[in-house]
CSV table of C-alpha atoms in Angstrom, one decimal:
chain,number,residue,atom,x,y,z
Q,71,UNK,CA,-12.9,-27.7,-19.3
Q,72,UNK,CA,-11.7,-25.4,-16.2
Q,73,UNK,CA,-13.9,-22.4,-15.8
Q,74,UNK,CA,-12.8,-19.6,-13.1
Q,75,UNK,CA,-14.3,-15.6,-12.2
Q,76,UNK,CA,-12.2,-13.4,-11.6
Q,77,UNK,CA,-9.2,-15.8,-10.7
Q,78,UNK,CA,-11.9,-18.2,-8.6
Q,79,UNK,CA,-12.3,-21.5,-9.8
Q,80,UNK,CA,-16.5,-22.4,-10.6
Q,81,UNK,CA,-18.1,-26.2,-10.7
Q,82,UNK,CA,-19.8,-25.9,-14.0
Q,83,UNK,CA,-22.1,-28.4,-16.1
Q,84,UNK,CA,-21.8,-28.1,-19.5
Q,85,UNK,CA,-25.6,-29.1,-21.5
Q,86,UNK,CA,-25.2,-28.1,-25.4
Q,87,UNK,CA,-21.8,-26.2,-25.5
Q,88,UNK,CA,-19.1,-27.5,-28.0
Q,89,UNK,CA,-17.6,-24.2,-28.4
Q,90,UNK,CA,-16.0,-21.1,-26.5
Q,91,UNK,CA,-18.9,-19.3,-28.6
Q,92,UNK,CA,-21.2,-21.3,-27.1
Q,93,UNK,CA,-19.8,-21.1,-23.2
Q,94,UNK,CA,-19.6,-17.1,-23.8
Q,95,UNK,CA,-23.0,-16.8,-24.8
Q,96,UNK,CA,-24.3,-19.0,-22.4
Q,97,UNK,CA,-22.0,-17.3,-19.6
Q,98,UNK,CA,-22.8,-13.6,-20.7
Q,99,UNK,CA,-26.5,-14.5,-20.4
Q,100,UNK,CA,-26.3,-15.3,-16.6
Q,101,UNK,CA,-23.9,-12.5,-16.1
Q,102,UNK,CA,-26.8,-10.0,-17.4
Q,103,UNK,CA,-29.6,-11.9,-14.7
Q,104,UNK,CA,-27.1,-10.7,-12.4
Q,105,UNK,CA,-26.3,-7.1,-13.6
Q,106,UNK,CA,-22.8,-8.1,-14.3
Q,107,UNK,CA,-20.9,-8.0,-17.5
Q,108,UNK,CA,-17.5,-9.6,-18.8
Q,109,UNK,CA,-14.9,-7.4,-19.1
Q,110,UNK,CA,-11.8,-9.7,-19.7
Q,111,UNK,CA,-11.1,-13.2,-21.1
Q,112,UNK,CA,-8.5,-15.6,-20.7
Q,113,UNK,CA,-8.5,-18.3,-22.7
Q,114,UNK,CA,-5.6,-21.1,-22.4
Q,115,UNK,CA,-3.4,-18.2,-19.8
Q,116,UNK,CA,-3.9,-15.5,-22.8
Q,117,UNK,CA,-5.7,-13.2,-22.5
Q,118,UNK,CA,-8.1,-12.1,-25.5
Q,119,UNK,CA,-7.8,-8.7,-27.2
Q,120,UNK,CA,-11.1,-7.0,-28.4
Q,121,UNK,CA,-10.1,-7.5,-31.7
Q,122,UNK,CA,-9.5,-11.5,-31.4
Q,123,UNK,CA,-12.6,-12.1,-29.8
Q,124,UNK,CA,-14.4,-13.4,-32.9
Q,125,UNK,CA,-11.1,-15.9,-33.5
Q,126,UNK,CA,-11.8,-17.6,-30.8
Q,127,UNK,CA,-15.8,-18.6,-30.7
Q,128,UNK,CA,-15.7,-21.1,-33.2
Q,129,UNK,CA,-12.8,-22.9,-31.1
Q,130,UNK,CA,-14.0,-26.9,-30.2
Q,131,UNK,CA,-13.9,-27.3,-26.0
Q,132,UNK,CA,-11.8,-30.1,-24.5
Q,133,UNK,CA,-11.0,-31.6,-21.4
Q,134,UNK,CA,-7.9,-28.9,-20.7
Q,135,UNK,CA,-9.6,-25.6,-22.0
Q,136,UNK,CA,-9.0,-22.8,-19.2
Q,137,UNK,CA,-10.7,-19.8,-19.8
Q,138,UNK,CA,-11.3,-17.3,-16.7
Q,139,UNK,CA,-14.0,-14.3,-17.5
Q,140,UNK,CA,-12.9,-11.0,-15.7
Q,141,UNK,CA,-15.9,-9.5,-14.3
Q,142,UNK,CA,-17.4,-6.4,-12.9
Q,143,UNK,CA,-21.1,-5.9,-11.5
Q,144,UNK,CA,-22.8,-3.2,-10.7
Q,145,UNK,CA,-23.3,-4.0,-7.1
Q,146,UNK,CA,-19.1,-3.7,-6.7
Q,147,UNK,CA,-18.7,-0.3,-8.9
Q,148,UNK,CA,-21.9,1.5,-6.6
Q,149,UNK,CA,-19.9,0.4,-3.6
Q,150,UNK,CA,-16.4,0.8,-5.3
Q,151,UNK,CA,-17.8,4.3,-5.8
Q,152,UNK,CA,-19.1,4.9,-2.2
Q,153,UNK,CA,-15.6,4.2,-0.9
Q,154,UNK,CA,-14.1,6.4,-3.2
Q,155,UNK,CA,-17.1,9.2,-1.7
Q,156,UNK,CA,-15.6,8.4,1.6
Q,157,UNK,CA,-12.0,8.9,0.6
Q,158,UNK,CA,-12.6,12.0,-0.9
Q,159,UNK,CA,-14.3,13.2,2.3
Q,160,UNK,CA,-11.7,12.4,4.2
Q,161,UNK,CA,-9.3,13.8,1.7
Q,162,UNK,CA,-10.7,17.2,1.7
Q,163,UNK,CA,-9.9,18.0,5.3
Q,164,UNK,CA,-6.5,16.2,5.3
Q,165,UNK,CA,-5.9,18.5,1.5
Q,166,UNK,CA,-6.1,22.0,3.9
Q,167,UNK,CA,-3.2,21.3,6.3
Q,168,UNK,CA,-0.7,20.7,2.9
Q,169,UNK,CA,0.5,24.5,3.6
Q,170,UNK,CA,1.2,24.2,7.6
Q,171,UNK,CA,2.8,20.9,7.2
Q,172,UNK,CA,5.3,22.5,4.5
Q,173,UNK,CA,6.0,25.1,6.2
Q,174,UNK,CA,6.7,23.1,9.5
Q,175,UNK,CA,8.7,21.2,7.3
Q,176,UNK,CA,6.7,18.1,7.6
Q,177,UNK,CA,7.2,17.8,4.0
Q,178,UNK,CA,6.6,13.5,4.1
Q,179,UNK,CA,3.1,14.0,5.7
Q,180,UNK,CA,2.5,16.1,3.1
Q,181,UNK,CA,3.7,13.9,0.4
Q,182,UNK,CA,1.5,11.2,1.9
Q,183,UNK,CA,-1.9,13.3,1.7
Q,184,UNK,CA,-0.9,14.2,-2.3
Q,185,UNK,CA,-0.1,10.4,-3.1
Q,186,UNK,CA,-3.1,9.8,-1.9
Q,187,UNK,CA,-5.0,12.0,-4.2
Q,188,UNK,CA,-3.7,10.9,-7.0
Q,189,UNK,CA,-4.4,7.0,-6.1
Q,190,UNK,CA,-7.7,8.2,-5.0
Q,191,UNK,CA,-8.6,10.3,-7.9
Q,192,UNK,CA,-6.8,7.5,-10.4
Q,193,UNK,CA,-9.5,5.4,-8.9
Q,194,UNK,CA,-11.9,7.4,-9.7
Q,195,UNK,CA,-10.7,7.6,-13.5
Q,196,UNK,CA,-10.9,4.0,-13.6
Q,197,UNK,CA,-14.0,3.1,-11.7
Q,198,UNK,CA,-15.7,6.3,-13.9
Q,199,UNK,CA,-14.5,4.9,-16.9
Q,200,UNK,CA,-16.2,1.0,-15.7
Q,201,UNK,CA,-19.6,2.9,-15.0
Q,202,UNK,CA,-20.0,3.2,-19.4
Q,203,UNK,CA,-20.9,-0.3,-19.0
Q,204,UNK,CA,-23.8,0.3,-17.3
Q,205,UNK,CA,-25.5,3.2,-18.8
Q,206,UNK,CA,-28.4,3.9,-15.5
Q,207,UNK,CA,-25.5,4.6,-13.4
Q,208,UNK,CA,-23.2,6.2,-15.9
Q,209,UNK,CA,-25.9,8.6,-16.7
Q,210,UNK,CA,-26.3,9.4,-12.8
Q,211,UNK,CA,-22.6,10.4,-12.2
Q,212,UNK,CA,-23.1,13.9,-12.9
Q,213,UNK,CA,-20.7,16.2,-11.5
Q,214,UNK,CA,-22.0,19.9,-11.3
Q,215,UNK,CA,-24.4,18.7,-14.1
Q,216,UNK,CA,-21.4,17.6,-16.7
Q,217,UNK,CA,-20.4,14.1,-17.6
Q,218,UNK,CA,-16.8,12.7,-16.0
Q,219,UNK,CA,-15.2,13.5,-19.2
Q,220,UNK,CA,-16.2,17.4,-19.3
Q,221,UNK,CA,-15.1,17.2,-15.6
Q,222,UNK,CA,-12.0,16.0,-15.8
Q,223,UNK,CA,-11.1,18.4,-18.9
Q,224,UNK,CA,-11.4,20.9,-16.7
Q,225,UNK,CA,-10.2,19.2,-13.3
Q,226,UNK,CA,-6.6,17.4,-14.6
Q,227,UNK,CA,-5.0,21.1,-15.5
Q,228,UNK,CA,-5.5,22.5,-11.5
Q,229,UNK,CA,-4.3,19.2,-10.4
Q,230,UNK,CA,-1.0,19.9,-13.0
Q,231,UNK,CA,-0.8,23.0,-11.4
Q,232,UNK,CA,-1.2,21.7,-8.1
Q,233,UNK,CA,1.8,19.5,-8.8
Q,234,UNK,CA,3.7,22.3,-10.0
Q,235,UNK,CA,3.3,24.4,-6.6
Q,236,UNK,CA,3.9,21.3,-4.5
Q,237,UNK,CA,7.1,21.2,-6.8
Q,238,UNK,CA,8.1,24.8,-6.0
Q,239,UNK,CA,7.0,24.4,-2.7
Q,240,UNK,CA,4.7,27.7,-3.5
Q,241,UNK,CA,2.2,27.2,0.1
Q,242,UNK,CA,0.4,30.1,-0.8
Q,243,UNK,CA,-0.6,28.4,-4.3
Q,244,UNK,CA,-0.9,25.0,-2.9
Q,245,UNK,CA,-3.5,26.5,-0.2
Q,246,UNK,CA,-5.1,28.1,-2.6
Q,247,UNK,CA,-6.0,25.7,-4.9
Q,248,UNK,CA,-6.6,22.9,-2.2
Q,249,UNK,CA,-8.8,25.0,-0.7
Q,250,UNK,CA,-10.6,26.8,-3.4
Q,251,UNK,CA,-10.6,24.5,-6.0
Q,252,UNK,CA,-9.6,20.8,-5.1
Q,253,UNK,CA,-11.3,20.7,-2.4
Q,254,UNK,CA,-14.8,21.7,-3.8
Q,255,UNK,CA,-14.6,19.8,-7.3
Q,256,UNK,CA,-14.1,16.5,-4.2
Q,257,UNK,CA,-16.9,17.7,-2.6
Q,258,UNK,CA,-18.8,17.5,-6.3
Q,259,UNK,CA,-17.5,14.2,-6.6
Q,260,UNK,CA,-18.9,13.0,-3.2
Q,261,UNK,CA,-22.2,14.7,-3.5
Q,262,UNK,CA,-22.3,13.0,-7.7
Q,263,UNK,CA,-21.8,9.7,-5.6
Q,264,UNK,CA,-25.1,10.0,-3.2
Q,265,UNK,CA,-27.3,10.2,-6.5
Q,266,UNK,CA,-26.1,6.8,-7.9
């Protein structure tokens, strides 16, 4: 059996397993020691839907099983998270020049500093989202006291509009709501960060 972590082959021993059952179990309980969990399966090059996970624990081992766990600990999603805090920083200043460079027609500059909000703040969605499996940081992400969902109910619609205005090249509208509300709801999100 070839065993691998997140694409990295491990040397592994095998004492009582016969089964993929049994190497998950076994597997899941040293991921836990090490305030990790799984989040994806391979097994054979396919990966494992949710719903086909209980097919494949009674399956025998043999010499050319391949299965590689995806997996996500909470040591990488705190510092995932304090990059993103740094991003965002760095973000909020570069966010108040989108009006001067539109109107000095550096239009690509600008472009650059909005792609990177949305990569940065996609980031965010996904990381966020990875923080549910461990509930003592998940329950620490509080932005202005509401969970990431409530926040980005209400976050997603000025980011819509922010589009729009960077669409109609409206500077007065794209100042404004980089300055009065994008920028503080990152500023939320960095000062969330420092509590985890």
């Amino acid at each position: 059996m070839k065993l691998s972590v997140n694409g990295q082959a491990i040397d592994i021993t095998l004492e009582n397993e016969k089964t993929v059952g049994d190497v998950l179990k076994s597997f899941e309980s040293e991921m836990e020691k090490n305030e990790a969990t799984t989040v994806k399966i391979v097994l054979d090059g396919k990966e494992i839907a949710s719903s086909d996970f209980d097919a494949i624990l009674n399956k025998e081992l043999t010499d050319n099983t391949t299965i590689d766990f995806g997996v996500v600990s909470k040591v990488e999603l705190i510092s995932s998270l304090h990059v993103l805090s740094d991003n965002f920083s760095t973000l909020s200043e570069k966010l108040q020049n989108i009006p001067v460079l539109l109107q000095g027609g550096k239009d690509k500059a600008a472009s650059e500093i909005i792609e990177e909000l949305a990569t940065s703040c996609n980031n965010f969605c996904h990381i966020g989202t990875m923080t549910m499996l461990f509930p003592d940081i998940y329950g620490k992400l509080l932005i202005e006291g509401s969970k990431l969902e409530d926040f980005f109910k209400e976050f997603l619609p000025i980011l819509s509009d922010f589009e729009t205005a960077l669409k109609d090249k409206d500077t007065v509208t794209l100042g404004d709501l980089s300055e009065y509300e994008i920028v503080p709801r990152l500023q939320n999100i960095v000062d969330a960060i420092k509590a985890v």
